[in-house]
Coordinates of C-alpha atoms in Angstrom, one line a residue:
X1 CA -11.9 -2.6 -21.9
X2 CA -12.1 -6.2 -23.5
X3 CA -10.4 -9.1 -22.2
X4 CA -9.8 -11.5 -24.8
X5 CA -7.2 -14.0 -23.2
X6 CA -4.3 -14.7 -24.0
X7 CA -2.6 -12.9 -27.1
X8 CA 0.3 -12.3 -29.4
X9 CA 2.7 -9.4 -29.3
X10 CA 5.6 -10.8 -30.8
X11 CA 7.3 -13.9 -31.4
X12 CA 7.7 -15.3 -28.2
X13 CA 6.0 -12.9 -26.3
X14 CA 2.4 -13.2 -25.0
X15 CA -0.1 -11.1 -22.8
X16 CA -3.1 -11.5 -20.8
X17 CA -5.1 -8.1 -19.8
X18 CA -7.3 -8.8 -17.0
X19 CA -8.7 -6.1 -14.6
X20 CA -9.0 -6.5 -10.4
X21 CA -11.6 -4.1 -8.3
X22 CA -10.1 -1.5 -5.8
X23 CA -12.0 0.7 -3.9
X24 CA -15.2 -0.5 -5.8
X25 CA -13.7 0.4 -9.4
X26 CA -12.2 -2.1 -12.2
X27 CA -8.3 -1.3 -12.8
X28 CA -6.7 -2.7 -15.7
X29 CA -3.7 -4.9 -15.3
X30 CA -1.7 -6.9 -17.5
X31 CA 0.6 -10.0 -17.1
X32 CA 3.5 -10.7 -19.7
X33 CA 4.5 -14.3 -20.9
X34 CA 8.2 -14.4 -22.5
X35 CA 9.0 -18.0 -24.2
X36 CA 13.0 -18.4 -22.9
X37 CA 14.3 -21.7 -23.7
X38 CA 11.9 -24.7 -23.5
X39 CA 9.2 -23.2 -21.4
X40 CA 7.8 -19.7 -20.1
X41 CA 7.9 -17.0 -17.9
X42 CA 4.8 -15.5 -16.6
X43 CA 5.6 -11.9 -15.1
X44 CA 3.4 -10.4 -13.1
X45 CA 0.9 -13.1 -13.0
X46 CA -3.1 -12.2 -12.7
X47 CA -6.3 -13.7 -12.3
X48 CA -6.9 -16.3 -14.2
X49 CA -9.8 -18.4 -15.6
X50 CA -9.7 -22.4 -16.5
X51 CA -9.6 -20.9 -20.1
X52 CA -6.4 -18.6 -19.6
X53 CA -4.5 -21.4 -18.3
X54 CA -5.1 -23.6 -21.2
X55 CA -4.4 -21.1 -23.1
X56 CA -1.0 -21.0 -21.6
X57 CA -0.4 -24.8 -20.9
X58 CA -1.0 -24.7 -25.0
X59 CA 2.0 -22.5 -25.4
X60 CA 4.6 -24.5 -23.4
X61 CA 5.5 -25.1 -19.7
X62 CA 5.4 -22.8 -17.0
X63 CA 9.1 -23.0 -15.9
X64 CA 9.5 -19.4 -13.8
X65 CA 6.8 -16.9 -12.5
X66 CA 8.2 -13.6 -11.5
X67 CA 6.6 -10.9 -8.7
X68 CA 8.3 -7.5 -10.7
X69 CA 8.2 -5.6 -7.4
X70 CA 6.2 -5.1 -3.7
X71 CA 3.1 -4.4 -5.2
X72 CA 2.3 -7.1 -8.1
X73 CA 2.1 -10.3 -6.1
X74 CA -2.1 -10.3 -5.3
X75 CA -2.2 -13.3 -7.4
X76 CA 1.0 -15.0 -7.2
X77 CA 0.3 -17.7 -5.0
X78 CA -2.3 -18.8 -7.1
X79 CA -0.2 -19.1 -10.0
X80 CA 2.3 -21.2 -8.4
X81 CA -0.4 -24.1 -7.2
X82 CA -1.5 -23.8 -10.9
X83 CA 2.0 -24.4 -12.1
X84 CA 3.8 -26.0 -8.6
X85 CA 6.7 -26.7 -10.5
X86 CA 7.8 -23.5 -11.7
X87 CA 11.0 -21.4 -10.0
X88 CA 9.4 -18.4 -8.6
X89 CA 11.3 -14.9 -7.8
X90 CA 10.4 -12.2 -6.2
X91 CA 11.8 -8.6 -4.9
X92 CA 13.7 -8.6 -1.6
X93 CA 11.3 -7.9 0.9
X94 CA 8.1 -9.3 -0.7
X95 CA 8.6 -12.2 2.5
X96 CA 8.0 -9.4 5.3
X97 CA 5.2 -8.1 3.7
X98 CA 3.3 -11.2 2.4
X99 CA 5.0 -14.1 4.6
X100 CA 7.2 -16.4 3.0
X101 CA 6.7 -18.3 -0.5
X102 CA 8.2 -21.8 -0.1
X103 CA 11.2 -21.8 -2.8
X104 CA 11.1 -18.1 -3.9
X105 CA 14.3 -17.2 -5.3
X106 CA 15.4 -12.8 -4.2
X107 CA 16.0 -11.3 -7.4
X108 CA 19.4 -9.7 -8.2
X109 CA 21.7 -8.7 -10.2
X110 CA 23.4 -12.2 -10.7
X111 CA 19.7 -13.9 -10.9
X112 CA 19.8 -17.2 -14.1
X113 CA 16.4 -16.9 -15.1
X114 CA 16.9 -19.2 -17.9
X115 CA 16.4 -17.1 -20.3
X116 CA 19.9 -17.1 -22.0
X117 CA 21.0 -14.9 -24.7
X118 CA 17.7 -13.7 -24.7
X119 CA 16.7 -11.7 -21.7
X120 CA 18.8 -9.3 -19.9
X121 CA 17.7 -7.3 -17.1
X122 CA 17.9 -4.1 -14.5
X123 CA 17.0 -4.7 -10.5
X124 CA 15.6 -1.4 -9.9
X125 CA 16.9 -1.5 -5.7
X126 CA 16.8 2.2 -5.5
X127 CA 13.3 2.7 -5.4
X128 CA 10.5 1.5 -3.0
X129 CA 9.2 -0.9 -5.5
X130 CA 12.1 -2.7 -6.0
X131 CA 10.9 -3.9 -9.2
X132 CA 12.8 -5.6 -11.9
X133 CA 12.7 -4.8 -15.5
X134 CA 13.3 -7.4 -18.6
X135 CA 14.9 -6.6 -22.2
X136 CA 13.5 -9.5 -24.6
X137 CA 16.6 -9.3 -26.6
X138 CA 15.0 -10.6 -30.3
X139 CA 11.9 -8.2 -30.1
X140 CA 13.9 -5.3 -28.5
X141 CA 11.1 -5.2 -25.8
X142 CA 11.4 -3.4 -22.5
X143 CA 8.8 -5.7 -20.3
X144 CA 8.0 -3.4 -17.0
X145 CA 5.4 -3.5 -14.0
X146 CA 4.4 0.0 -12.4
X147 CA 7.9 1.9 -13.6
X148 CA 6.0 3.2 -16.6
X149 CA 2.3 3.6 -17.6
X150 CA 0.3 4.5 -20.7
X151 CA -3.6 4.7 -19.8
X152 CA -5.4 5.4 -22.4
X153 CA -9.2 5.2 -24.0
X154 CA -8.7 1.3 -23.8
X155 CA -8.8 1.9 -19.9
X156 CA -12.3 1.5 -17.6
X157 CA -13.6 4.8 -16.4
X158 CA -12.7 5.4 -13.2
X159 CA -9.1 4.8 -13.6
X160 CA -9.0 6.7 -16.7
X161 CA -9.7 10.0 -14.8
X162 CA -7.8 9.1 -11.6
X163 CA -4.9 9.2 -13.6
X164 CA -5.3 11.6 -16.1
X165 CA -5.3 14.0 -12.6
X166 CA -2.1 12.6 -12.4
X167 CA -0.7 13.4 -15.7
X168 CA -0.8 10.1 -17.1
X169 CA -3.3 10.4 -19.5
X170 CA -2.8 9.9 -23.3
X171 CA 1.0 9.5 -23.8
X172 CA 3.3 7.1 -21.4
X173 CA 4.4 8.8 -17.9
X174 CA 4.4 7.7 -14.5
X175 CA 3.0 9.8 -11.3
X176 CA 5.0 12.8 -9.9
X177 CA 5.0 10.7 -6.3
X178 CA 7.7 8.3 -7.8
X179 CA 10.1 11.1 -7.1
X180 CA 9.3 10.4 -3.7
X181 CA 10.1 6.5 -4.0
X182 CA 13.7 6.9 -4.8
X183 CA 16.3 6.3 -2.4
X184 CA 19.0 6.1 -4.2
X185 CA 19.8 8.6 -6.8
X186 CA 22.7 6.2 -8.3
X187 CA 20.4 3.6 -9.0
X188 CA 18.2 5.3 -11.0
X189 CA 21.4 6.4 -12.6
X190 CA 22.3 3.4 -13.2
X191 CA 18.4 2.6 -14.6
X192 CA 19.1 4.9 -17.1
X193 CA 22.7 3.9 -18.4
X194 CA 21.0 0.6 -19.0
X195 CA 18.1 1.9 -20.9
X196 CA 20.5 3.9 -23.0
X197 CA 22.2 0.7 -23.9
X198 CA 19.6 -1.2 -25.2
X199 CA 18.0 -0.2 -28.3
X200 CA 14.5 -0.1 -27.2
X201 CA 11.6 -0.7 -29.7
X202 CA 8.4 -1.7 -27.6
X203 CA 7.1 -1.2 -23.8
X204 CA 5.0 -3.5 -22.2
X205 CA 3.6 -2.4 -18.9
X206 CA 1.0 -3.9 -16.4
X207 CA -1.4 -0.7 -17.1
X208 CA -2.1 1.0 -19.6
X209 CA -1.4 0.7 -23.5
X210 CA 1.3 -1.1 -25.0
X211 CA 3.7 1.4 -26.9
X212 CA 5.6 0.9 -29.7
X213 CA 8.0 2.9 -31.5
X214 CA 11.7 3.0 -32.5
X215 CA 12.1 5.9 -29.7
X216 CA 10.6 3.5 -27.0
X217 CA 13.9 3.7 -25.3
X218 CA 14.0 7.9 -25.2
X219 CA 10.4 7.9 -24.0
X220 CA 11.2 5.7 -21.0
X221 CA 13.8 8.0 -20.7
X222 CA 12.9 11.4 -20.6
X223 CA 9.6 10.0 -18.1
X224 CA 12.3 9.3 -15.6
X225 CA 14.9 12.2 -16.3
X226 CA 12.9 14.3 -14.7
X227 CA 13.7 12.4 -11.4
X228 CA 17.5 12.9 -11.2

């Protein structure tokens, strides 16, 4: 897999794939940048090189950095003393697990992240991640951590056939132990009525390919119909 930095996806819209090592193998992760206002929003922030964060400082200022859920905050802290200024959210509960983060902000449903008329999004509080999902309203772009994936070819090896074991190989899908992570069947009704109201054209994840498509929407979906 190559990492070239940071890149376009849209107009104001921006990712960095990077990889981190777990268990001795590379993983592929990504983090999104969405312009909202005068500055950025870096969700799901990774490793970073001196380069990557020029790259970023050349787009704009850092003004929020967002943990999606429990499990994407490994390099978190590093990205606030890059950018010490920025507001920082995270999921309710990232403090017992992690310790506190001195001015994190517990995402929920009334959370400003500055992002106007163009971001909406969906807390997911039903499920053990208790990851939050953004809609970048002008590119129609669902923006989500671990609630979807789409490994593919691009990936490294060993991740490539841990997870086409799984199923989750070759078309966007997410394991069959999420079933096990809901704990509240409403929510993730209410995840879908949300999805069905947003006309969906593109899903960025943190692993995996980036899919795009006009039935974006249905294919997020149908992955988690199958939960209900």
């Amino acid at each position: 897999m190559t990492m070239s930095g940071v890149r376009s996806v849209d107009r104001d819209i921006w990712v960095l794939d990077k990889y981190f090592v777990i268990s001795g193998c590379r993983a592929s992760v990504r983090m999104t940048i969405l312009r909202l206002g005068d500055g950025l929003l870096l969700y799901s922030p990774v490793e970073m090189t001196e380069g990557d964060r020029a790259g970023i400082d050349a787009l704009g200022p850092v003004r929020a950095i967002v943990a999606p859920n429990l499990y994407h905050h490994l390099f978190l802290r590093a990205a606030l003393e890059t950018w010490p200024d920025a507001r920082v959210f995270v999921p309710d509960g990232l403090d017992a697990k992690i310790g506190p983060i001195p001015g994190a902000e517990i995402m929920g449903p009334q959370t400003d992240f500055g992002g106007g008329d163009a971001l909406e999004f969906f807390v997911f509080a039903g499920h053990d991640l208790h990851e939050t999902l953004f809609w970048h309203v002008p590119t129609k772009t669902l923006v989500s951590s671990d609630l979807i994936y789409n490994y593919s070819e691009d990936q490294y090896p060993a991740e490539k056939m841990f997870f086409r074991c799984l199923g989750c190989y070759g078309s966007p899908n997410v394991p069959f132990y999420h079933r096990f992570a809901i704990r509240d069947r409403a929510s993730l009704q209410k995840l879908m009525e949300w999805i069905r109201e947003h006309e969906i054209s593109r899903l960025i994840m943190s692993h995996g390919r980036i899919y795009e498509g006009e039935d974006a929407g249905a294919v997020f979906a149908k992955v988690w119909n199958r939960f209900r």
